[in-house]
C-alpha cells in the first residue's frame, strides 16, 4: 500500500528569521499513527499546522513538499486547501473548544459542519452527532446539543470539538495536544477513540503530545523533534526500546518509573510511624432546592511519616 501522506525536506520559517521546522521528512500510510514528541518550542505545532496550510501570521513554507494522496499541498491555493479540510483532512487544536462559535448552539455548529462535509440526511447527521458526543463521555448529548458553548465547561467544549472532527471520519487527522486539558478518564477515552478511528476507518493520524504514555500507546512511528529538526524517527519499538539520540533517551528517562516507585514506598512503610488517620469522613453541601450534594462520602485512609499521597479523579 502506498503512502497517504509524504512529507519531504519540509522547512518553515516565521518572519523569514526563525527556522521553526528544518528539513522534516516522514511518510504515513492509511490507518497509521505518527506521534510527534519533543520539548515545547521544538516545532511540533508548526509542522502539523503547515501540512494543512494553517500557519499563524508570519509563518511561511521555505522549501519541501507535502504530498497528500498524490497532490502537493504546498502548491494548492487557500481555496483548494479549504476543500480538503474536514472530510479529507481534519485538525483538532489544543484549545479547539475555545474556538467554537459563541453565538450558535452546538447543534447548529455540529450540523452545519457535518452537512458541509458529508452527503447524508439531516436525521443521519443528528444521529452521528449524538453517537459521537456520547462516545466522548458527554452523557446527555441532547442537553449538550441544545447548549451554547458558554453553557459548557472547558473540558466539555473540547470534547465537542473532538467529536466534530472525528465524526467526519477524515482520511488524515492532525491532533495538536488534543487531550492536555482533559481529565485522565476522558483523556483515556479520547485515546481509545483515536485508536478506533485508525483501525476501523483507516484514518491516518498525526498526534502531537508531550505525554510519552499517549505517544507510545498510539503510535506506529514516533518522531522526536528538537530545535525544528526531527532528531529521531522510527518505529515505536525502535524509538522506545532502542533510542539512538541522547535527547530521546533523556525524554524517556523523564517518564516516571511507576513500578520502581511503588517498591521504594513499600520500603518506607515498614519503617515509618503513623501520622494521620482519616476515618469514615463525610462532607455534605446543601445544594440548590434543598438537594444535598455528597462531596465526600465515607472516606478512610492512613498516612505514614514521610509518605506522599496522590489523589486522582475526574473534575
Ligand atoms: P511546539 O509546538 O513544539 O511547542 P511551535 O511549533 O509552536 O513549537 O514553535 C516552534 C518555534 O517557532 C518556536 O521557536 C516558536 O517561538 C516559533 N514560533 C511559533 N509561532 C510563531 C509565530 N507566530 N511567530 C514567530 N515565531 C513563532
XYZ file of C-alpha atoms and ligand atoms in Angstrom:
342
model
C 0.000 0.000 0.000
C 1.333 3.463 -0.960
C 1.659 6.388 1.379
C -1.296 8.657 2.047
C 0.996 11.467 3.184
C 4.606 12.096 2.230
C 6.481 14.985 3.771
C 9.867 15.693 2.170
C 12.572 18.146 3.251
C 9.887 20.411 4.652
C 11.061 23.702 6.200
C 9.022 26.518 7.713
C 10.173 29.944 8.853
C 8.485 32.730 10.813
C 9.132 36.254 9.535
C 11.977 34.793 7.435
C 14.001 34.555 10.646
C 13.055 31.696 12.977
C 13.596 28.324 11.297
C 10.776 26.559 13.159
C 10.845 23.357 11.076
C 14.077 22.300 9.404
C 14.007 19.731 6.578
C 11.408 17.396 8.097
C 10.736 14.155 6.213
C 8.375 11.290 7.012
C 5.513 9.380 5.482
C 2.283 7.884 6.649
C 0.005 5.157 5.286
C -3.770 4.943 5.777
C -4.575 3.726 9.295
C -1.117 4.538 10.659
C -0.418 6.739 13.666
C 2.608 9.014 13.982
C 3.280 10.549 17.391
C 5.343 13.731 17.416
C 7.082 14.462 20.715
C 9.662 16.975 21.916
C 10.003 19.916 24.279
C 7.820 22.983 23.782
C 9.109 25.302 21.087
C 10.658 22.417 19.144
C 8.385 22.959 16.132
C 5.707 20.282 16.595
C 2.656 22.531 16.149
C 4.243 24.399 13.275
C 4.904 21.111 11.486
C 1.302 19.876 11.582
C -0.290 23.289 11.058
C 1.900 23.673 7.990
C 0.530 20.453 6.498
C -2.957 21.951 6.403
C -1.858 25.476 5.446
C -2.880 26.878 8.832
C 0.305 28.655 9.887
C -0.139 31.673 12.107
C 0.899 35.064 10.787
C 4.490 35.369 9.624
C 4.756 31.600 9.029
C 5.939 30.562 5.567
C 6.913 27.317 3.860
C 10.541 27.784 2.847
C 11.128 24.538 0.992
C 9.952 20.974 0.620
C 6.844 19.064 -0.337
C 3.741 17.745 1.403
C 2.169 15.124 -0.843
C -1.329 14.055 0.226
C -2.973 11.415 -1.919
C -0.725 12.333 -4.841
C -1.282 16.122 -4.583
C 1.377 18.554 -3.356
C -0.444 20.595 -0.709
C 2.227 23.306 -0.742
C 1.201 24.191 -4.310
C -2.560 24.449 -3.611
C -4.433 27.753 -3.278
C -6.116 28.583 0.060
C -9.455 27.769 -1.611
C -8.270 24.343 -2.758
C -6.879 23.615 0.712
C -10.182 24.678 2.247
C -11.922 21.998 0.173
C -9.749 19.293 1.725
C -10.426 20.376 5.300
C -12.986 18.431 7.261
C -13.664 15.246 5.362
C -10.216 14.624 3.871
C -8.010 16.242 6.491
C -9.299 17.327 9.898
C -7.493 19.044 12.704
C -8.044 19.111 16.444
C -6.396 22.034 18.182
C -5.272 22.089 21.785
C -7.799 24.822 22.526
C -10.381 23.733 19.953
C -13.241 24.146 22.426
C -12.387 27.823 22.871
C -12.590 28.372 19.134
C -16.251 27.347 18.866
C -18.696 29.967 17.641
C -20.159 31.568 20.798
C -23.455 32.593 19.214
C -24.502 29.250 17.765
C -25.687 26.194 19.674
C -23.660 23.004 19.476
C -26.457 21.505 17.377
C -26.235 24.273 14.790
C -22.427 24.086 14.573
C -22.245 20.306 14.509
C -24.966 20.014 11.861
C -23.547 22.754 9.629
C -20.096 21.217 9.796
C -21.251 17.668 9.101
C -23.676 18.566 6.318
C -20.937 20.602 4.596
C -18.560 17.661 4.612
C -20.798 14.625 4.200
C -23.574 13.726 1.831
C -26.056 12.493 4.452
C -29.563 13.434 5.609
C -30.293 15.816 8.488
C -31.571 12.868 10.549
C -28.382 10.867 9.915
C -26.280 13.901 10.837
C -28.225 14.261 14.122
C -27.658 10.597 14.936
C -23.987 10.848 14.090
C -23.600 13.871 16.390
C -25.406 12.104 19.234
C -23.354 8.964 18.948
C -20.015 10.817 18.860
C -20.893 13.083 21.799
C -21.859 10.012 23.835
C -18.651 8.204 22.851
C -16.692 11.126 24.252
C -18.401 10.767 27.642
C -20.912 13.579 27.170
C -23.621 11.596 28.831
C -26.559 13.847 27.989
C -25.993 14.534 24.274
C -29.389 16.193 23.848
C -28.602 18.810 26.517
C -25.160 19.376 25.004
C -26.660 19.769 21.519
C -29.050 22.434 22.814
C -26.310 24.344 24.659
C -24.347 27.390 23.610
C -20.585 26.980 24.135
C -20.622 29.287 27.199
C -23.028 26.879 28.901
C -20.452 24.078 28.786
C -17.251 23.616 30.788
C -13.890 23.937 29.026
C -13.402 20.177 29.004
C -16.899 19.619 27.573
C -16.270 22.127 24.762
C -13.003 20.401 23.939
C -14.834 17.075 23.716
C -17.480 18.593 21.408
C -14.709 19.896 19.127
C -13.000 16.484 19.103
C -16.338 14.778 18.376
C -16.977 17.144 15.448
C -13.603 16.349 13.888
C -13.872 12.597 14.471
C -17.476 12.355 13.233
C -16.278 13.216 9.722
C -14.048 10.078 9.757
C -11.355 12.033 7.922
C -8.642 10.298 5.914
C -5.978 12.207 7.817
C -6.426 13.608 11.313
C -3.960 16.106 12.753
C -4.253 16.407 16.520
C -2.282 19.028 18.432
C -2.167 18.116 22.131
C -5.858 17.164 21.960
C -6.076 15.758 25.465
C -3.855 18.044 27.536
C -6.761 19.973 29.062
C -8.884 16.912 29.848
C -9.311 14.740 32.934
C -7.436 11.455 32.883
C -10.504 9.270 32.342
C -11.749 11.387 29.442
C -8.189 11.514 28.098
C -8.176 7.718 28.042
C -11.492 7.688 26.162
C -10.181 10.136 23.544
C -7.084 7.980 23.059
C -9.321 4.905 22.691
C -11.472 6.660 20.072
C -8.378 7.795 18.149
C -7.170 4.215 18.101
C -10.552 3.011 16.802
C -10.608 5.699 14.125
C -7.267 4.436 12.821
C -8.257 0.764 12.984
C -11.874 0.913 11.787
C -11.916 3.873 9.398
C -8.263 3.610 8.369
C -7.770 7.242 9.340
C -4.081 8.184 9.341
C -3.297 10.214 12.463
C -0.513 12.579 13.466
C -0.710 13.352 17.150
C 1.429 15.966 18.850
C 1.704 15.204 22.542
C 4.039 15.796 25.456
C 2.646 12.668 27.104
C 5.070 9.814 26.294
C 2.474 7.296 27.509
C -0.106 8.501 24.980
C 2.579 8.832 22.289
C 3.858 5.294 22.650
C 0.458 3.695 23.204
C -0.999 5.001 19.958
C 1.997 5.220 17.662
C 3.182 3.040 14.848
C 6.005 5.532 14.367
C 7.430 8.235 16.615
C 9.159 11.445 15.555
C 11.220 13.228 18.190
C 11.675 16.939 17.456
C 14.262 19.320 18.784
C 15.036 22.857 17.564
C 12.904 22.319 14.463
C 14.718 19.142 13.429
C 13.309 15.620 13.543
C 16.141 14.298 15.653
C 14.914 10.720 15.723
C 12.286 8.941 13.637
C 11.459 5.271 13.714
C 9.025 2.555 14.641
C 7.574 2.773 18.135
C 9.631 -0.174 19.365
C 12.833 1.222 17.935
C 12.383 4.664 19.486
C 11.110 3.465 22.867
C 13.374 0.441 23.380
C 16.438 1.284 21.285
C 16.627 5.083 21.138
C 19.602 6.354 19.160
C 19.753 10.003 20.182
C 20.743 11.206 23.640
C 17.817 13.619 23.556
C 15.302 10.763 23.103
C 16.998 8.863 25.925
C 16.613 11.922 28.137
C 12.900 12.264 27.278
C 12.341 8.600 28.111
C 14.294 8.914 31.356
C 11.953 11.723 32.394
C 8.914 9.393 32.329
C 8.148 8.347 35.915
C 9.069 4.758 36.659
C 5.891 3.673 38.436
C 6.998 0.166 39.331
C 10.231 1.240 40.941
C 8.494 3.971 42.914
C 5.962 1.511 44.287
C 8.751 -0.700 45.537
C 10.526 2.209 47.221
C 7.425 3.354 49.035
C 6.751 -0.190 50.192
C 10.175 0.002 51.818
C 9.178 3.141 53.685
C 6.014 1.531 55.058
C 7.810 -0.829 57.371
C 9.967 1.897 58.937
C 7.746 4.976 59.371
C 5.225 5.707 62.110
C 1.595 6.595 61.531
C 0.998 10.336 61.253
C -2.619 10.745 60.182
C -5.732 8.611 60.319
C -8.832 9.619 58.356
C -11.818 7.560 59.372
C -15.160 7.408 57.524
C -15.275 11.128 56.706
C -18.343 12.676 55.025
C -18.863 16.182 53.687
C -22.333 17.204 52.584
C -23.231 20.534 50.949
C -26.729 21.944 50.999
C -27.296 22.383 47.281
C -29.976 24.247 45.364
C -33.627 23.383 46.158
C -32.558 21.721 49.408
C -30.833 18.982 47.423
C -27.859 17.554 49.295
C -24.554 17.068 47.499
C -22.272 14.399 48.946
C -18.889 15.889 48.117
C -17.024 13.356 50.270
C -18.655 10.077 51.096
C -17.293 7.720 53.729
C -13.591 8.164 53.042
C -10.900 6.478 55.135
C -7.122 6.304 54.798
C -3.974 6.386 56.870
C -0.773 8.279 56.269
C 2.690 7.476 57.494
C 5.522 9.891 58.194
C 7.343 10.870 55.018
C 4.618 9.483 52.760
C 3.201 11.311 49.777
C -0.425 10.607 48.849
C -1.656 11.378 45.349
C -5.408 11.942 44.915
C -6.723 11.461 41.390
C -10.133 11.536 39.750
C -12.349 13.410 37.302
C -13.081 17.066 37.930
P 5.910 23.364 19.748
O 4.607 23.043 19.107
O 6.900 22.251 19.685
O 5.767 23.890 21.143
P 5.994 25.604 17.875
O 5.822 24.972 16.576
O 4.804 26.268 18.479
O 6.610 24.540 18.908
O 7.156 26.695 17.796
C 8.383 26.432 17.103
C 9.215 27.711 17.048
O 8.558 28.676 16.235
C 9.456 28.371 18.388
O 10.750 28.915 18.380
C 8.418 29.479 18.415
O 8.833 30.539 19.228
C 8.336 29.880 16.954
N 7.000 30.407 16.599
C 5.820 29.766 16.682
N 4.801 30.540 16.251
C 5.348 31.730 15.882
C 4.831 32.965 15.343
N 3.533 33.121 15.087
N 5.728 33.959 15.121
C 7.044 33.805 15.371
N 7.589 32.677 15.859
C 6.768 31.643 16.109
